[in-house]
Amino acid sequence: MPESLFYAKAMRGTSRLVGHWLMIGQADPDRLAMILADTARVAKLGEPEDTPDGITLQDWSGDAQPPLWAARAATFLLMQIPACPVPRDELEACAWAYCWLRNRRFSSFDEAMTALPDHLLEPLGDALNEAWADTQSQRLI
């Protein structure tokens, strides 16, 4: 069986995911960076050593690889925004799906899919299926 490219796609999509938060967050980049770090700490999605500044957040949304806690917190926040944002491309969808499975514990694919907000069922369907397959092959640890 060929090796899945899912993990590589998900990691490439994390900068797009953080960029999505930066794009639609309703505050200046410094505040959005603080919200991201505080969310990670409070929701137990990771432990940022320091609170990043807006320039760092902008770097993470470009070519720099963001830390996993930042992507997980961005997913957590984006999924709760009333405007119902969706991933903008396949790589970002992979990052959303990866973080969705990292943010919560699910006993089955159906449980993970059912727990998604309704507006994300179609945009994340394929990516979540790939992410679930990765969890079952122990690559998504």
PDB file of N, CA and C in Angstrom, residues 58-124:
ATOM      1  N   GLN A  58       1.904  36.854  11.325  1.00  0.00           N
ATOM      2  CA  GLN A  58       1.942  37.076   9.882  1.00  0.00           C
ATOM      3  C   GLN A  58       2.966  36.165   9.211  1.00  0.00           C
ATOM      4  N   ASP A  59       4.107  35.959   9.849  1.00  0.00           N
ATOM      5  CA  ASP A  59       5.110  35.028   9.315  1.00  0.00           C
ATOM      6  C   ASP A  59       4.536  33.617   9.235  1.00  0.00           C
ATOM      7  N   TRP A  60       3.839  33.201  10.284  1.00  0.00           N
ATOM      8  CA  TRP A  60       3.246  31.861  10.311  1.00  0.00           C
ATOM      9  C   TRP A  60       2.188  31.689   9.237  1.00  0.00           C
ATOM     10  N   SER A  61       1.566  32.770   8.815  1.00  0.00           N
ATOM     11  CA  SER A  61       0.534  32.658   7.786  1.00  0.00           C
ATOM     12  C   SER A  61       1.141  32.737   6.385  1.00  0.00           C
ATOM     13  N   GLY A  62       2.446  32.873   6.324  1.00  0.00           N
ATOM     14  CA  GLY A  62       3.145  32.924   5.042  1.00  0.00           C
ATOM     15  C   GLY A  62       3.984  31.679   4.843  1.00  0.00           C
ATOM     16  N   ASP A  63       5.287  31.876   4.827  1.00  0.00           N
ATOM     17  CA  ASP A  63       6.200  30.765   4.543  1.00  0.00           C
ATOM     18  C   ASP A  63       6.671  30.015   5.779  1.00  0.00           C
ATOM     19  N   ALA A  64       6.578  30.610   6.942  1.00  0.00           N
ATOM     20  CA  ALA A  64       7.070  29.961   8.169  1.00  0.00           C
ATOM     21  C   ALA A  64       6.052  28.945   8.683  1.00  0.00           C
ATOM     22  N   GLN A  65       6.541  27.798   9.100  1.00  0.00           N
ATOM     23  CA  GLN A  65       5.678  26.744   9.650  1.00  0.00           C
ATOM     24  C   GLN A  65       5.229  27.145  11.059  1.00  0.00           C
ATOM     25  N   PRO A  66       3.919  27.280  11.287  1.00  0.00           N
ATOM     26  CA  PRO A  66       3.462  27.621  12.638  1.00  0.00           C
ATOM     27  C   PRO A  66       3.589  26.418  13.561  1.00  0.00           C
ATOM     28  N   PRO A  67       3.701  26.657  14.854  1.00  0.00           N
ATOM     29  CA  PRO A  67       3.679  25.537  15.794  1.00  0.00           C
ATOM     30  C   PRO A  67       2.295  24.886  15.780  1.00  0.00           C
ATOM     31  N   LEU A  68       2.248  23.628  16.143  1.00  0.00           N
ATOM     32  CA  LEU A  68       0.984  22.895  16.103  1.00  0.00           C
ATOM     33  C   LEU A  68      -0.064  23.531  17.012  1.00  0.00           C
ATOM     34  N   TRP A  69       0.344  24.057  18.162  1.00  0.00           N
ATOM     35  CA  TRP A  69      -0.641  24.672  19.056  1.00  0.00           C
ATOM     36  C   TRP A  69      -1.365  25.816  18.349  1.00  0.00           C
ATOM     37  N   ALA A  70      -0.667  26.570  17.492  1.00  0.00           N
ATOM     38  CA  ALA A  70      -1.284  27.703  16.797  1.00  0.00           C
ATOM     39  C   ALA A  70      -2.329  27.211  15.788  1.00  0.00           C
ATOM     40  N   ALA A  71      -1.991  26.160  15.058  1.00  0.00           N
ATOM     41  CA  ALA A  71      -2.952  25.603  14.098  1.00  0.00           C
ATOM     42  C   ALA A  71      -4.158  25.005  14.815  1.00  0.00           C
ATOM     43  N   ARG A  72      -3.905  24.309  15.912  1.00  0.00           N
ATOM     44  CA  ARG A  72      -5.016  23.714  16.663  1.00  0.00           C
ATOM     45  C   ARG A  72      -5.925  24.799  17.234  1.00  0.00           C
ATOM     46  N   ALA A  73      -5.345  25.859  17.763  1.00  0.00           N
ATOM     47  CA  ALA A  73      -6.153  26.955  18.321  1.00  0.00           C
ATOM     48  C   ALA A  73      -6.913  27.680  17.212  1.00  0.00           C
ATOM     49  N   ALA A  74      -6.281  27.884  16.057  1.00  0.00           N
ATOM     50  CA  ALA A  74      -6.965  28.536  14.939  1.00  0.00           C
ATOM     51  C   ALA A  74      -8.168  27.700  14.497  1.00  0.00           C
ATOM     52  N   THR A  75      -7.994  26.384  14.433  1.00  0.00           N
ATOM     53  CA  THR A  75      -9.111  25.500  14.076  1.00  0.00           C
ATOM     54  C   THR A  75     -10.236  25.641  15.088  1.00  0.00           C
ATOM     55  N   PHE A  76      -9.888  25.577  16.351  1.00  0.00           N
ATOM     56  CA  PHE A  76     -10.858  25.700  17.434  1.00  0.00           C
ATOM     57  C   PHE A  76     -11.661  26.992  17.285  1.00  0.00           C
ATOM     58  N   LEU A  77     -10.979  28.097  17.035  1.00  0.00           N
ATOM     59  CA  LEU A  77     -11.643  29.397  16.936  1.00  0.00           C
ATOM     60  C   LEU A  77     -12.453  29.528  15.645  1.00  0.00           C
ATOM     61  N   LEU A  78     -11.880  29.117  14.517  1.00  0.00           N
ATOM     62  CA  LEU A  78     -12.586  29.242  13.238  1.00  0.00           C
ATOM     63  C   LEU A  78     -13.878  28.440  13.212  1.00  0.00           C
ATOM     64  N   MET A  79     -13.875  27.288  13.870  1.00  0.00           N
ATOM     65  CA  MET A  79     -15.074  26.442  13.866  1.00  0.00           C
ATOM     66  C   MET A  79     -16.206  27.033  14.704  1.00  0.00           C
ATOM     67  N   GLN A  80     -15.903  28.035  15.501  1.00  0.00           N
ATOM     68  CA  GLN A  80     -16.923  28.644  16.357  1.00  0.00           C
ATOM     69  C   GLN A  80     -17.422  29.991  15.854  1.00  0.00           C
ATOM     70  N   ILE A  81     -16.813  30.513  14.815  1.00  0.00           N
ATOM     71  CA  ILE A  81     -17.195  31.825  14.300  1.00  0.00           C
ATOM     72  C   ILE A  81     -18.571  31.732  13.634  1.00  0.00           C
ATOM     73  N   PRO A  82     -19.496  32.614  14.006  1.00  0.00           N
ATOM     74  CA  PRO A  82     -20.852  32.565  13.442  1.00  0.00           C
ATOM     75  C   PRO A  82     -20.906  32.700  11.921  1.00  0.00           C
ATOM     76  N   ALA A  83     -19.909  33.317  11.301  1.00  0.00           N
ATOM     77  CA  ALA A  83     -19.904  33.476   9.845  1.00  0.00           C
ATOM     78  C   ALA A  83     -19.662  32.153   9.123  1.00  0.00           C
ATOM     79  N   CYS A  84     -19.350  31.087   9.874  1.00  0.00           N
ATOM     80  CA  CYS A  84     -19.163  29.742   9.328  1.00  0.00           C
ATOM     81  C   CYS A  84     -18.101  29.674   8.226  1.00  0.00           C
ATOM     82  N   PRO A  85     -16.872  30.081   8.527  1.00  0.00           N
ATOM     83  CA  PRO A  85     -15.828  29.970   7.507  1.00  0.00           C
ATOM     84  C   PRO A  85     -15.547  28.508   7.163  1.00  0.00           C
ATOM     85  N   VAL A  86     -15.055  28.303   5.957  1.00  0.00           N
ATOM     86  CA  VAL A  86     -14.680  26.968   5.477  1.00  0.00           C
ATOM     87  C   VAL A  86     -13.270  27.049   4.914  1.00  0.00           C
ATOM     88  N   PRO A  87     -12.586  25.920   4.844  1.00  0.00           N
ATOM     89  CA  PRO A  87     -11.239  25.924   4.260  1.00  0.00           C
ATOM     90  C   PRO A  87     -11.274  26.453   2.827  1.00  0.00           C
ATOM     91  N   ARG A  88     -10.216  27.158   2.456  1.00  0.00           N
ATOM     92  CA  ARG A  88     -10.166  27.780   1.130  1.00  0.00           C
ATOM     93  C   ARG A  88      -9.535  26.897   0.064  1.00  0.00           C
ATOM     94  N   ASP A  89      -8.855  25.837   0.466  1.00  0.00           N
ATOM     95  CA  ASP A  89      -8.261  24.928  -0.518  1.00  0.00           C
ATOM     96  C   ASP A  89      -8.000  23.572   0.128  1.00  0.00           C
ATOM     97  N   GLU A  90      -7.500  22.632  -0.652  1.00  0.00           N
ATOM     98  CA  GLU A  90      -7.294  21.267  -0.173  1.00  0.00           C
ATOM     99  C   GLU A  90      -6.285  21.189   0.971  1.00  0.00           C
ATOM    100  N   LEU A  91      -5.194  21.938   0.875  1.00  0.00           N
ATOM    101  CA  LEU A  91      -4.182  21.892   1.931  1.00  0.00           C
ATOM    102  C   LEU A  91      -4.736  22.418   3.250  1.00  0.00           C
ATOM    103  N   GLU A  92      -5.480  23.501   3.174  1.00  0.00           N
ATOM    104  CA  GLU A  92      -6.082  24.048   4.395  1.00  0.00           C
ATOM    105  C   GLU A  92      -7.116  23.077   4.961  1.00  0.00           C
ATOM    106  N   ALA A  93      -7.886  22.424   4.088  1.00  0.00           N
ATOM    107  CA  ALA A  93      -8.863  21.432   4.559  1.00  0.00           C
ATOM    108  C   ALA A  93      -8.158  20.293   5.288  1.00  0.00           C
ATOM    109  N   CYS A  94      -7.026  19.868   4.769  1.00  0.00           N
ATOM    110  CA  CYS A  94      -6.258  18.806   5.441  1.00  0.00           C
ATOM    111  C   CYS A  94      -5.798  19.266   6.824  1.00  0.00           C
ATOM    112  N   ALA A  95      -5.358  20.507   6.926  1.00  0.00           N
ATOM    113  CA  ALA A  95      -4.931  21.039   8.228  1.00  0.00           C
ATOM    114  C   ALA A  95      -6.115  21.111   9.192  1.00  0.00           C
ATOM    115  N   TRP A  96      -7.279  21.559   8.723  1.00  0.00           N
ATOM    116  CA  TRP A  96      -8.473  21.610   9.582  1.00  0.00           C
ATOM    117  C   TRP A  96      -8.799  20.208  10.081  1.00  0.00           C
ATOM    118  N   ALA A  97      -8.811  19.241   9.178  1.00  0.00           N
ATOM    119  CA  ALA A  97      -9.166  17.866   9.551  1.00  0.00           C
ATOM    120  C   ALA A  97      -8.152  17.293  10.536  1.00  0.00           C
ATOM    121  N   TYR A  98      -6.880  17.510  10.274  1.00  0.00           N
ATOM    122  CA  TYR A  98      -5.814  17.035  11.167  1.00  0.00           C
ATOM    123  C   TYR A  98      -6.014  17.613  12.571  1.00  0.00           C
ATOM    124  N   CYS A  99      -6.224  18.920  12.635  1.00  0.00           N
ATOM    125  CA  CYS A  99      -6.392  19.581  13.937  1.00  0.00           C
ATOM    126  C   CYS A  99      -7.696  19.163  14.622  1.00  0.00           C
ATOM    127  N   TRP A 100      -8.752  18.953  13.843  1.00  0.00           N
ATOM    128  CA  TRP A 100     -10.025  18.488  14.408  1.00  0.00           C
ATOM    129  C   TRP A 100      -9.822  17.187  15.172  1.00  0.00           C
ATOM    130  N   LEU A 101      -9.093  16.262  14.568  1.00  0.00           N
ATOM    131  CA  LEU A 101      -8.846  14.978  15.237  1.00  0.00           C
ATOM    132  C   LEU A 101      -7.853  15.104  16.383  1.00  0.00           C
ATOM    133  N   ARG A 102      -6.980  16.090  16.333  1.00  0.00           N
ATOM    134  CA  ARG A 102      -6.035  16.311  17.435  1.00  0.00           C
ATOM    135  C   ARG A 102      -6.694  17.049  18.603  1.00  0.00           C
ATOM    136  N   ASN A 103      -7.696  17.865  18.306  1.00  0.00           N
ATOM    137  CA  ASN A 103      -8.336  18.673  19.343  1.00  0.00           C
ATOM    138  C   ASN A 103      -9.320  17.884  20.198  1.00  0.00           C
ATOM    139  N   ARG A 104      -9.865  16.808  19.662  1.00  0.00           N
ATOM    140  CA  ARG A 104     -10.868  16.014  20.371  1.00  0.00           C
ATOM    141  C   ARG A 104     -10.567  14.537  20.201  1.00  0.00           C
ATOM    142  N   ARG A 105     -11.162  13.724  21.032  1.00  0.00           N
ATOM    143  CA  ARG A 105     -11.003  12.265  20.943  1.00  0.00           C
ATOM    144  C   ARG A 105     -12.275  11.660  20.366  1.00  0.00           C
ATOM    145  N   PHE A 106     -12.121  10.845  19.344  1.00  0.00           N
ATOM    146  CA  PHE A 106     -13.250  10.186  18.713  1.00  0.00           C
ATOM    147  C   PHE A 106     -12.975   8.695  18.658  1.00  0.00           C
ATOM    148  N   SER A 107     -14.017   7.900  18.865  1.00  0.00           N
ATOM    149  CA  SER A 107     -13.836   6.448  18.829  1.00  0.00           C
ATOM    150  C   SER A 107     -14.061   5.875  17.431  1.00  0.00           C
ATOM    151  N   SER A 108     -14.650   6.671  16.530  1.00  0.00           N
ATOM    152  CA  SER A 108     -14.884   6.191  15.175  1.00  0.00           C
ATOM    153  C   SER A 108     -14.899   7.370  14.206  1.00  0.00           C
ATOM    154  N   PHE A 109     -14.730   7.040  12.939  1.00  0.00           N
ATOM    155  CA  PHE A 109     -14.814   8.064  11.895  1.00  0.00           C
ATOM    156  C   PHE A 109     -16.195   8.705  11.899  1.00  0.00           C
ATOM    157  N   ASP A 110     -17.236   7.872  12.011  1.00  0.00           N
ATOM    158  CA  ASP A 110     -18.604   8.403  12.007  1.00  0.00           C
ATOM    159  C   ASP A 110     -18.816   9.395  13.143  1.00  0.00           C
ATOM    160  N   GLU A 111     -18.266   9.092  14.307  1.00  0.00           N
ATOM    161  CA  GLU A 111     -18.382  10.014  15.441  1.00  0.00           C
ATOM    162  C   GLU A 111     -17.679  11.341  15.140  1.00  0.00           C
ATOM    163  N   ALA A 112     -16.492  11.283  14.546  1.00  0.00           N
ATOM    164  CA  ALA A 112     -15.750  12.497  14.191  1.00  0.00           C
ATOM    165  C   ALA A 112     -16.503  13.310  13.148  1.00  0.00           C
ATOM    166  N   MET A 113     -17.083  12.640  12.186  1.00  0.00           N
ATOM    167  CA  MET A 113     -17.824  13.319  11.116  1.00  0.00           C
ATOM    168  C   MET A 113     -19.113  13.939  11.659  1.00  0.00           C
ATOM    169  N   THR A 114     -19.824  13.198  12.487  1.00  0.00           N
ATOM    170  CA  THR A 114     -21.081  13.681  13.057  1.00  0.00           C
ATOM    171  C   THR A 114     -20.871  14.884  13.967  1.00  0.00           C
ATOM    172  N   ALA A 115     -19.728  14.951  14.620  1.00  0.00           N
ATOM    173  CA  ALA A 115     -19.450  16.051  15.546  1.00  0.00           C
ATOM    174  C   ALA A 115     -19.081  17.349  14.836  1.00  0.00           C
ATOM    175  N   LEU A 116     -18.737  17.268  13.553  1.00  0.00           N
ATOM    176  CA  LEU A 116     -18.404  18.485  12.808  1.00  0.00           C
ATOM    177  C   LEU A 116     -19.600  19.430  12.740  1.00  0.00           C
ATOM    178  N   PRO A 117     -19.350  20.731  12.776  1.00  0.00           N
ATOM    179  CA  PRO A 117     -20.436  21.667  12.495  1.00  0.00           C
ATOM    180  C   PRO A 117     -20.988  21.389  11.088  1.00  0.00           C
ATOM    181  N   ASP A 118     -22.278  21.556  10.910  1.00  0.00           N
ATOM    182  CA  ASP A 118     -22.944  21.228   9.649  1.00  0.00           C
ATOM    183  C   ASP A 118     -22.286  21.867   8.424  1.00  0.00           C
ATOM    184  N   HIS A 119     -21.847  23.113   8.560  1.00  0.00           N
ATOM    185  CA  HIS A 119     -21.281  23.809   7.399  1.00  0.00           C
ATOM    186  C   HIS A 119     -19.931  23.237   6.966  1.00  0.00           C
ATOM    187  N   LEU A 120     -19.344  22.372   7.784  1.00  0.00           N
ATOM    188  CA  LEU A 120     -18.044  21.788   7.448  1.00  0.00           C
ATOM    189  C   LEU A 120     -18.129  20.339   6.974  1.00  0.00           C
ATOM    190  N   LEU A 121     -19.319  19.758   6.988  1.00  0.00           N
ATOM    191  CA  LEU A 121     -19.458  18.364   6.587  1.00  0.00           C
ATOM    192  C   LEU A 121     -18.940  18.118   5.172  1.00  0.00           C
ATOM    193  N   GLU A 122     -19.375  18.903   4.228  1.00  0.00           N
ATOM    194  CA  GLU A 122     -18.916  18.708   2.849  1.00  0.00           C
ATOM    195  C   GLU A 122     -17.477  19.185   2.645  1.00  0.00           C
ATOM    196  N   PRO A 123     -17.117  20.401   3.090  1.00  0.00           N
ATOM    197  CA  PRO A 123     -15.748  20.867   2.834  1.00  0.00           C
ATOM    198  C   PRO A 123     -14.656  20.006   3.486  1.00  0.00           C
ATOM    199  N   LEU A 124     -14.969  19.343   4.601  1.00  0.00           N
ATOM    200  CA  LEU A 124     -13.958  18.534   5.285  1.00  0.00           C
ATOM    201  C   LEU A 124     -14.136  17.036   5.104  1.00  0.00           C
TER     202      LEU A 124
END
